[in-house]
Coordinates of C-alpha atoms in Angstrom, one line a residue:
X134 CA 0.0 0.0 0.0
X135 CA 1.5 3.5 -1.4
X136 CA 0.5 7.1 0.7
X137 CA -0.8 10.0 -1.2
X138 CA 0.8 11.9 1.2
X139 CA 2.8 14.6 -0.2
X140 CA 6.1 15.7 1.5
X141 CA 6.0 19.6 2.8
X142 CA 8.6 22.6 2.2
X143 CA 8.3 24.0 5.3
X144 CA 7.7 24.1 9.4
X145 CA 7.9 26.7 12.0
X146 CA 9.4 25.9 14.8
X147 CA 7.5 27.1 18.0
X148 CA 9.0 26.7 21.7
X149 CA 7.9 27.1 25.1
X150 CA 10.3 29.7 26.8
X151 CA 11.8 29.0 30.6
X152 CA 8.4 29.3 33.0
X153 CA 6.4 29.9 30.5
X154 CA 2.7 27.8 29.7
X155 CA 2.4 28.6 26.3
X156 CA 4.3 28.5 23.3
X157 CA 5.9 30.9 20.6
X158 CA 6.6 30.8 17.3
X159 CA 10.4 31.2 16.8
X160 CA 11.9 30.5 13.1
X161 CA 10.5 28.6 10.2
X162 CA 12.7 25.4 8.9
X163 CA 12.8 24.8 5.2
X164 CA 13.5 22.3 3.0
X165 CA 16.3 22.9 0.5
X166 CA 17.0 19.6 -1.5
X167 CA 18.4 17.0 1.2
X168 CA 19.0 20.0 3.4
X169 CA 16.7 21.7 6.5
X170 CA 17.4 25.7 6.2
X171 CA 16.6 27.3 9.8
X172 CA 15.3 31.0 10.2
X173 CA 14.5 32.8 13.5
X174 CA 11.5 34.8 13.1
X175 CA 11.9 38.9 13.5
X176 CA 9.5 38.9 16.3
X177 CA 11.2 36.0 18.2
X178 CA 14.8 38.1 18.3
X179 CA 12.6 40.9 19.7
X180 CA 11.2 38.9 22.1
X181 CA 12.9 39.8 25.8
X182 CA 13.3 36.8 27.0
X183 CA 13.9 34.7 24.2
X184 CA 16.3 32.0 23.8
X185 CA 18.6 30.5 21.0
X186 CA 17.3 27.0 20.8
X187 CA 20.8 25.8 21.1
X188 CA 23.9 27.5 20.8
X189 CA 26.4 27.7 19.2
X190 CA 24.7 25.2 16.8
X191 CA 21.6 27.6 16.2
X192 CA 22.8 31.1 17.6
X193 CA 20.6 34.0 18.5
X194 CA 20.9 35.7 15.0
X195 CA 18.9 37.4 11.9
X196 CA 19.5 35.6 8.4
X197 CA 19.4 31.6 7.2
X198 CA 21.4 29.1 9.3
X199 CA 22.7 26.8 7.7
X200 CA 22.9 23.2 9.7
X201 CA 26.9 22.4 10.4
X202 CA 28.4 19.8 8.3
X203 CA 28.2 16.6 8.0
X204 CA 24.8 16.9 9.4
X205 CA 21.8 17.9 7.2
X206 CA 19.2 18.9 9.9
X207 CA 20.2 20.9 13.3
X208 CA 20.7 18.5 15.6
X209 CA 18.8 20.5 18.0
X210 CA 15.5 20.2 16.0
X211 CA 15.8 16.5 15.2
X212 CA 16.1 15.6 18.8
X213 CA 12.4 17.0 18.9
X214 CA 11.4 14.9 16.2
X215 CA 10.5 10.9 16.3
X216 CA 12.8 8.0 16.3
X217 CA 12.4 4.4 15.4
X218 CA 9.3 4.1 17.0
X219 CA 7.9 7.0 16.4
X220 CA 8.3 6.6 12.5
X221 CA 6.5 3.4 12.4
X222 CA 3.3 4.6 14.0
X223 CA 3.1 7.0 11.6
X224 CA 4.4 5.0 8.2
X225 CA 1.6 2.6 9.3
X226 CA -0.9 5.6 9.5
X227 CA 0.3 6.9 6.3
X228 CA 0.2 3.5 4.0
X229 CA -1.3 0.5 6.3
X230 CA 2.4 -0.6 6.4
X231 CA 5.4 -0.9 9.2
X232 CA 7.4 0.9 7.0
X233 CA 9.1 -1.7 4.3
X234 CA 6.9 0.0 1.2
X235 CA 6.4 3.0 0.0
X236 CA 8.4 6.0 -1.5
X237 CA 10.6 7.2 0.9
X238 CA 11.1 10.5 -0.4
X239 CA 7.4 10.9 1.2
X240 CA 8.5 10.6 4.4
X241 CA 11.2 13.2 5.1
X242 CA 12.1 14.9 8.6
X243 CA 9.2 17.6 7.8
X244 CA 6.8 14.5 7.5
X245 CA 7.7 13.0 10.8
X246 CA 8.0 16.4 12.6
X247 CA 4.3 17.6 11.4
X248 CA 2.8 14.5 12.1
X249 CA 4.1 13.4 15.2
X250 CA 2.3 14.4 18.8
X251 CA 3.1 17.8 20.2
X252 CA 4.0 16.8 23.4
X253 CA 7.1 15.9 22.5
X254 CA 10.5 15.6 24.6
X255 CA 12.0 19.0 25.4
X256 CA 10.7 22.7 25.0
X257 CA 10.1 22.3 21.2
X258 CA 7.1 21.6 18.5
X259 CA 5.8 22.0 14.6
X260 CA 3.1 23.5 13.2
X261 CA 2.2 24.4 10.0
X262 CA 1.6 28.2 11.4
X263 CA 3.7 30.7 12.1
X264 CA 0.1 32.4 13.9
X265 CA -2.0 29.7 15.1
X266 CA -0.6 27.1 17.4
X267 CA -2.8 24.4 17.2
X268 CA -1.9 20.8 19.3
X269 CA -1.7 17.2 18.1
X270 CA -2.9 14.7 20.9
X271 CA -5.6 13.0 22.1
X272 CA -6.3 13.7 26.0
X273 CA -6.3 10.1 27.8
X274 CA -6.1 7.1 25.8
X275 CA -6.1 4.2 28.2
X276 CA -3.1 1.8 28.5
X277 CA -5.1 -1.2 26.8
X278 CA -5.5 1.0 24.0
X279 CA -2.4 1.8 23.4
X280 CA -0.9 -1.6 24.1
X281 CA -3.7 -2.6 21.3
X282 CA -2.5 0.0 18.9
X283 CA 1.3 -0.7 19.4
X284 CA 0.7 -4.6 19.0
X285 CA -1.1 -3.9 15.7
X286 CA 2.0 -1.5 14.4
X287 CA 4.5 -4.3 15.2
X288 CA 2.6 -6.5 13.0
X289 CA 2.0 -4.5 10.5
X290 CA -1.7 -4.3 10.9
X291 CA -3.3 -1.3 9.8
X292 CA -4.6 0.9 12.7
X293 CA -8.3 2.1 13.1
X294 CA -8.6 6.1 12.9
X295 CA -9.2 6.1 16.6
X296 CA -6.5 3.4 17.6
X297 CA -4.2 5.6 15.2
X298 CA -5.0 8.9 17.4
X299 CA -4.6 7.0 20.8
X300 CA -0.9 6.1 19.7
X301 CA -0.3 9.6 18.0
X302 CA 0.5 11.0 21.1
X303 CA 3.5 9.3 21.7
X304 CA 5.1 9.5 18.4
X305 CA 7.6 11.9 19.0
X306 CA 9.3 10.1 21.7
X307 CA 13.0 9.0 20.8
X308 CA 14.0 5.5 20.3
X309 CA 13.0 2.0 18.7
X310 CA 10.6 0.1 21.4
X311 CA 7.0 0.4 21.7
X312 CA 6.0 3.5 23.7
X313 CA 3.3 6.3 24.2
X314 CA 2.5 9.2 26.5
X315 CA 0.6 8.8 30.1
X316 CA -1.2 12.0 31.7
X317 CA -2.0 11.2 35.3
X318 CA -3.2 14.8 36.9
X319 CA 0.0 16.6 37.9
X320 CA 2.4 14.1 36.4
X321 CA 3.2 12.9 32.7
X322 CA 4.7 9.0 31.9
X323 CA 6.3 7.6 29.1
X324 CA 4.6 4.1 28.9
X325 CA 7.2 1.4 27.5
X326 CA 5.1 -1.4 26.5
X327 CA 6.8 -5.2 26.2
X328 CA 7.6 -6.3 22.5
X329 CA 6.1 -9.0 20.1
X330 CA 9.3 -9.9 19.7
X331 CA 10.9 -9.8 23.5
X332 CA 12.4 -13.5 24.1
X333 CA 12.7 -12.4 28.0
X334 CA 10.9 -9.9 30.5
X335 CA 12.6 -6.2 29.1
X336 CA 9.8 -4.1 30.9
X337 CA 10.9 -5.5 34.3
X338 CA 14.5 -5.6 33.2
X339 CA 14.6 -1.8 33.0
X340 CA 12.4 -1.6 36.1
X341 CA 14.9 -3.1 38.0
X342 CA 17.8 -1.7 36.5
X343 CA 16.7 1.5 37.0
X344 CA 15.4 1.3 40.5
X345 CA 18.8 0.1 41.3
X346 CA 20.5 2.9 40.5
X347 CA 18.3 5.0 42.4
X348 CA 19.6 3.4 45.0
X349 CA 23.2 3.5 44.4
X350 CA 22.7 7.1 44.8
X351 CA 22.7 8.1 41.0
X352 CA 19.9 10.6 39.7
X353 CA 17.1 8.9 37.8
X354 CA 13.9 9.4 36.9
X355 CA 11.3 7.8 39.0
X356 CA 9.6 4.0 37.7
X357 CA 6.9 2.3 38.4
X358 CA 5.4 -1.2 37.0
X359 CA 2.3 -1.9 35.8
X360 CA -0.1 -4.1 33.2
X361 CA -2.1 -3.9 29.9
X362 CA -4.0 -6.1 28.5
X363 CA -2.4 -9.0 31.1
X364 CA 1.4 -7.5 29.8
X365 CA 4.3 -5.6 31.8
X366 CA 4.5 -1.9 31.0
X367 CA 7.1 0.0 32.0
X368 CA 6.1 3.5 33.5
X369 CA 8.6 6.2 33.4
X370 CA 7.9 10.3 34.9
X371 CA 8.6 12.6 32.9
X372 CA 11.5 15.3 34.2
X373 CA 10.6 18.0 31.2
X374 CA 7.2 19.0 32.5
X375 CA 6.6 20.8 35.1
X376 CA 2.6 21.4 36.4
X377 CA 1.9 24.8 37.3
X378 CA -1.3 27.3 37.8
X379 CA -1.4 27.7 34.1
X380 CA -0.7 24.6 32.5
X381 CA 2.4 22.8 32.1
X382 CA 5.7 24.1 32.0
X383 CA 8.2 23.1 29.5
X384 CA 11.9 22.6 29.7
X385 CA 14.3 22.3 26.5
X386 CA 16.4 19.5 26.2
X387 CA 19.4 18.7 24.2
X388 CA 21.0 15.1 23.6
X389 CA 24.3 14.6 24.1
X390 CA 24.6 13.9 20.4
X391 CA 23.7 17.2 19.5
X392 CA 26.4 18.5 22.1
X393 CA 28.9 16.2 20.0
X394 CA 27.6 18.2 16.6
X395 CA 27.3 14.1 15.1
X396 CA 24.7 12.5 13.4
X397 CA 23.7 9.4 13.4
X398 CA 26.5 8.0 11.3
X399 CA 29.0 9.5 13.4
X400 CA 27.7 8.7 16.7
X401 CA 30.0 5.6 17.3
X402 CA 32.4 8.1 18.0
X403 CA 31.2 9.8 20.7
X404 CA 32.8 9.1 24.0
X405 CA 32.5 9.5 27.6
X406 CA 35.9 11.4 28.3
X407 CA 34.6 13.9 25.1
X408 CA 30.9 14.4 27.2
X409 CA 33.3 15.2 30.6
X410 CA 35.3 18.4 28.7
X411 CA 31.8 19.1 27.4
X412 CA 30.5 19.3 31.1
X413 CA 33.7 21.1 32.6
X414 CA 33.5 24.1 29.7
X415 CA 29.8 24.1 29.3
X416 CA 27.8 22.8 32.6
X417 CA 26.7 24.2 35.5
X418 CA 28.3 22.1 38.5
X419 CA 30.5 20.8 36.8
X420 CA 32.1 19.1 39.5
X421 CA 29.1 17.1 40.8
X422 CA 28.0 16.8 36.9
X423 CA 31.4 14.8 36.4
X424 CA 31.1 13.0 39.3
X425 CA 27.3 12.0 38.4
X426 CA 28.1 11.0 34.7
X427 CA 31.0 8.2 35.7
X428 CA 28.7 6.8 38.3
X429 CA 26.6 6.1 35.2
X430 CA 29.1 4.9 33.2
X431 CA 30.4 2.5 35.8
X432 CA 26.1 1.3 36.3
X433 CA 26.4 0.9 32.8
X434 CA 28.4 -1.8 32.6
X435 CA 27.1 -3.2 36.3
X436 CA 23.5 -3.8 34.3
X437 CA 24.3 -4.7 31.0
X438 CA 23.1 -1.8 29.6
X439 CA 25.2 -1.6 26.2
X440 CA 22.5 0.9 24.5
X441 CA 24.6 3.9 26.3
X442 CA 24.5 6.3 22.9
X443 CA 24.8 9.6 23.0
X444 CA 21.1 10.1 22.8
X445 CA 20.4 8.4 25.4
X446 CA 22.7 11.7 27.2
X447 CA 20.6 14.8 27.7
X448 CA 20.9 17.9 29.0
X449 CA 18.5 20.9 30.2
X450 CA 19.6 24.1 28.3
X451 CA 18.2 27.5 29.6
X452 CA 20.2 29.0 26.7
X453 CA 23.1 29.9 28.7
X454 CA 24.1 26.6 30.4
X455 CA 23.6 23.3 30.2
X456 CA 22.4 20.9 33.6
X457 CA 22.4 16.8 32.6
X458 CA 18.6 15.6 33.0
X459 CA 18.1 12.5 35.4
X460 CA 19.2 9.2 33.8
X461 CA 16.8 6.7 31.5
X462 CA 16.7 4.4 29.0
X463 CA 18.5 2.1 31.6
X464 CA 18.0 -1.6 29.9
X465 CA 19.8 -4.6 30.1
X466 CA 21.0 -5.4 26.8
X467 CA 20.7 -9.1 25.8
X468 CA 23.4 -10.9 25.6
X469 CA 25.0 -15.0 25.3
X470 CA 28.4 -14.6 26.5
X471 CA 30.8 -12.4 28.7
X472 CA 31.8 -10.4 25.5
X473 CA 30.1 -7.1 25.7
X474 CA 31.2 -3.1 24.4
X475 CA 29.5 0.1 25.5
X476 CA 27.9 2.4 22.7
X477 CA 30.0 5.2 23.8
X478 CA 34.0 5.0 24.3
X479 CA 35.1 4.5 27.7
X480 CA 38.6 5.4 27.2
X481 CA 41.1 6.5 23.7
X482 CA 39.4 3.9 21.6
X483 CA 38.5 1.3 24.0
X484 CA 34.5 0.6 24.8
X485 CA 34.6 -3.3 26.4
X486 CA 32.6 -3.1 29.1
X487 CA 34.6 -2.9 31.9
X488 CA 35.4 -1.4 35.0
X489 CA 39.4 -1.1 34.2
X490 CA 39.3 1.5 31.7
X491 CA 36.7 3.4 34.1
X492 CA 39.3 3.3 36.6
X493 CA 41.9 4.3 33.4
X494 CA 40.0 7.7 32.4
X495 CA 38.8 8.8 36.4
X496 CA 41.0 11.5 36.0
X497 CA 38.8 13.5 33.1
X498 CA 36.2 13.0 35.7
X499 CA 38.0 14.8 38.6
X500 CA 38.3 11.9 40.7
X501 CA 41.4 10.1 42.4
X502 CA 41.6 6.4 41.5
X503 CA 40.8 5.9 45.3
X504 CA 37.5 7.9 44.8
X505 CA 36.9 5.9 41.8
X506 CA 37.2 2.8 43.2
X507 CA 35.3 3.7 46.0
X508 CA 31.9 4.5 43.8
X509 CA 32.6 1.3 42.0
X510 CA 32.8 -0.9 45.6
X511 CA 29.3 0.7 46.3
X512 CA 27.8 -0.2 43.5
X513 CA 29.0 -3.1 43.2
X514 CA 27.9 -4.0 46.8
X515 CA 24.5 -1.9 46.4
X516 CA 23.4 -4.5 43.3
X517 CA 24.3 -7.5 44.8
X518 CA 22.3 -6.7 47.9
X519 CA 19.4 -5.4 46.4
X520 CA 18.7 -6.9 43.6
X521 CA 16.5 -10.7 45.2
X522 CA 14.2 -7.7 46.4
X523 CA 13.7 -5.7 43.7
X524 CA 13.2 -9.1 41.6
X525 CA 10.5 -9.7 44.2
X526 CA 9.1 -6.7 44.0
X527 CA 9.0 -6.7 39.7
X528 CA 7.4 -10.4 40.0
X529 CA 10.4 -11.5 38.1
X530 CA 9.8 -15.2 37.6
X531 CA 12.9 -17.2 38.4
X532 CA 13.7 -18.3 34.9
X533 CA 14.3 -14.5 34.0
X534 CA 16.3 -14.0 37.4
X535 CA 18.8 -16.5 36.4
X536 CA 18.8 -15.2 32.8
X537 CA 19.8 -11.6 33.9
X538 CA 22.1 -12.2 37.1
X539 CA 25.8 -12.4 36.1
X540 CA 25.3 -11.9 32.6
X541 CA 23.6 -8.5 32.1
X542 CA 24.2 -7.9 36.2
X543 CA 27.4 -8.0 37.6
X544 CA 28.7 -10.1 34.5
X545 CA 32.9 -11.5 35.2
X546 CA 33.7 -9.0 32.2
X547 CA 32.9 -5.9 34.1
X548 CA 35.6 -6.9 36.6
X549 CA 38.4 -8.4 34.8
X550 CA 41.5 -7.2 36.0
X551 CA 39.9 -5.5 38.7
X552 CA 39.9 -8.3 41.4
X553 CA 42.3 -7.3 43.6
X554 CA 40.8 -3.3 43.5
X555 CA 37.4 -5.0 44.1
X556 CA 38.3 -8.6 45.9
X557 CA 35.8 -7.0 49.2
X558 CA 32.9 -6.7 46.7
X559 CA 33.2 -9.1 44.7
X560 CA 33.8 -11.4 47.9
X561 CA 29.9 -11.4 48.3
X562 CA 28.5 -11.8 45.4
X563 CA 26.3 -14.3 45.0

């Protein structure tokens, strides 16, 4: 099945400014061959209190900006538009598909970013107006509805109009599992629903994961479990909206990819040490930021989570500074043997997933090996104590226990040539 959809030239960009409830129009993006031209609008610069979306990479400035090469968009706008996910829902809206037919040239970033819900991640949304701001979402689906709809885009079944507007919502959210958007009164979720295709229990996986490193002290945001339609959905609170008298608050958020200036292509070649200088030149706190990014780095490879890319980094920008967001996206990758690399570097060109080249690169972070190994100790002991608990509390069935435990947690890689730094914690594993 083919769309009739036809691609569009243009968007305008419209933002919610720092405490404010509504939104502004602030440039126009247009469509220039392969390439996204970006224009603030006249009355935006006059605005007092405006912002550049992101600087340097769009600066506070009159005339065409250019996006920086290699990339062909800003990397500030498309880290407001959809990912994987996202893409699908709306492919299958478009042509009945899941996105293996069809002309591509229909479905450029304009397509995805005037399609997708408005209440996307970060301070940021598109409209075909420069005048009239006019939102895209559907107030309240319930979580068997959207479970429903995101079952039907995984198999390629073509959605009703209504199950199509319930998923809507969520289309702007980044990355390539099944997900929507939760309003519960003063608080917003991102629902992560369990996969067709999951050979093991993902949804409580991350649940655990990330509960964990709550508790070893890191700053995450908040989980809770629950079901639809009999399956495991993870819940996840929202940290870019903020409730107030006047509606909700949004706050702009840029991923650490942008930060690199890399797309997609490039983004193996983003690294840890590279998001430290970032954070020392560019961060407020920049001592507690550095301390707070290689406890996450360490957790990383604690859990098993491999899927560490740079957009899975974010930061709040108030268009001065930059302020790292509370963690996510905390999942145990799958995986059959001890072999394992992070999706970031760790250290020069090394990204195994262990603790040694941590320990190797604690200087960029501002911490003494001795501090270092310290933060690792904890962790290490803070997993292995909690973790029969929190599988208690997830219902993680015993099959899934032994799946996860010393192969996405606490795997032997992580500590290889680390047992004589480590031999107290590692003396009580289990």
């Amino acid at each position: 099945m083919t769309s009739n959809h036809v691609a569009p030239d243009e968007a305008f960009v419209w933002i919610w400014l720092p405490d404010a409830a509504n939104p502004i129009v602030a440039g126009r993006i247009e469509r220039v061959a392969d390439r996204y031209m970006f224009n603030y609008g006249r009355s935006y610069l006059a605005t007092d209190n405006a912002i550049p979306i992101y600087d340097p990479e769009l600066p506070f400035r009159a005339g065409e900006i250019e996006p920086i090469a290699p990339l062909t968009i800003a990397n500030a706008l498309r880290d407001a538009a959809p990912d994987a996910w996202g893409r699908r829902v709306i492919i299958n809206r478009l042509t009945g598909a899941t996105g293996q037919v069809g002309d591509p040239a229909d479905f450029d970033e304009l397509t995805f970013m005037l399609l997708s819900g408005s209440d996307r991640i970060g301070a940021l949304d598109f409209q075909i107006s420069a005048t009239e701001y006019v939102a895209r979402e559907r107030q309240n689906p319930t979580l068997d509805e959207l479970q429903q709809s995101a079952e039907m885009v995984e198999a390629g079944i073509p959605m009703t109009p209504a199950l199509a507007a319930a998923l809507e919502h969520g289309t702007a959210i980044g990355g390539a599992r099944p997900k929507a958007l939760i309003d519960d009164s003063d608080r917003k979720y991102i629902a992560k629903f369990s996969s067709s295709n999951d050979t093991y229990s993902v949804v409580k996986g991350e649940y655990v994961a990330m509960r964990l490193a709550a508790l070893c002290g890191l700053n995450v945001a908040p989980v809770k479990l629950t079901k639809a339609m009999n399956k495991d959905v993870l819940l996840i609170e929202r940290f870019d909206r903020i409730k107030s008298e006047n509606g909700w608050r949004r706050k702009s958020i840029v991923s650490a990819l942008t930060m690199f200036g890399l797309d997609e292509i490039m983004a193996a070649h983003a690294s840890y040490p590279e998001l430290a200088e970032l954070i020392r030149s560019r961060f407020s706190d920049p001592k507690r930021t550095l301390h707070e990014l290689f406890g996450r780095m360490v957790f990383n490879i604690l859990v098993g989570n491999t899927d560490d890319h740079a957009r899975n980094h974010a930061a709040f920008w108030d268009g001065n500074q930059l302020a790292l967001t509370p963690a996510y996206d905390i999942c145990p990758q799958s995986r059959t043997g001890r072999e394992a690399s992070q999706a970031m570097l760790i250290c020069g060109g090394e990204r195994r997933s262990q603790l040694l080249h941590c320990l190797t690169t604690a200087g960029a972070f501002h911490l003494s090996d001795d501090e270092a190994l310290a933060i690792m100790k904890s962790q290490t002991k803070t997993v292995n104590e909690n973790w029969l608990s929190l599988c208690h509390q997830a219902g993680l069935t015993e099959v899934d226990q032994k799946f996860f435990w010393r192969r996405q947690f606490l795997n032997d890689l992580a500590f290889e040539g680390m047992e004589t730094h480590l031999a107290e914690a590692l003396a009580g594993l289990s």
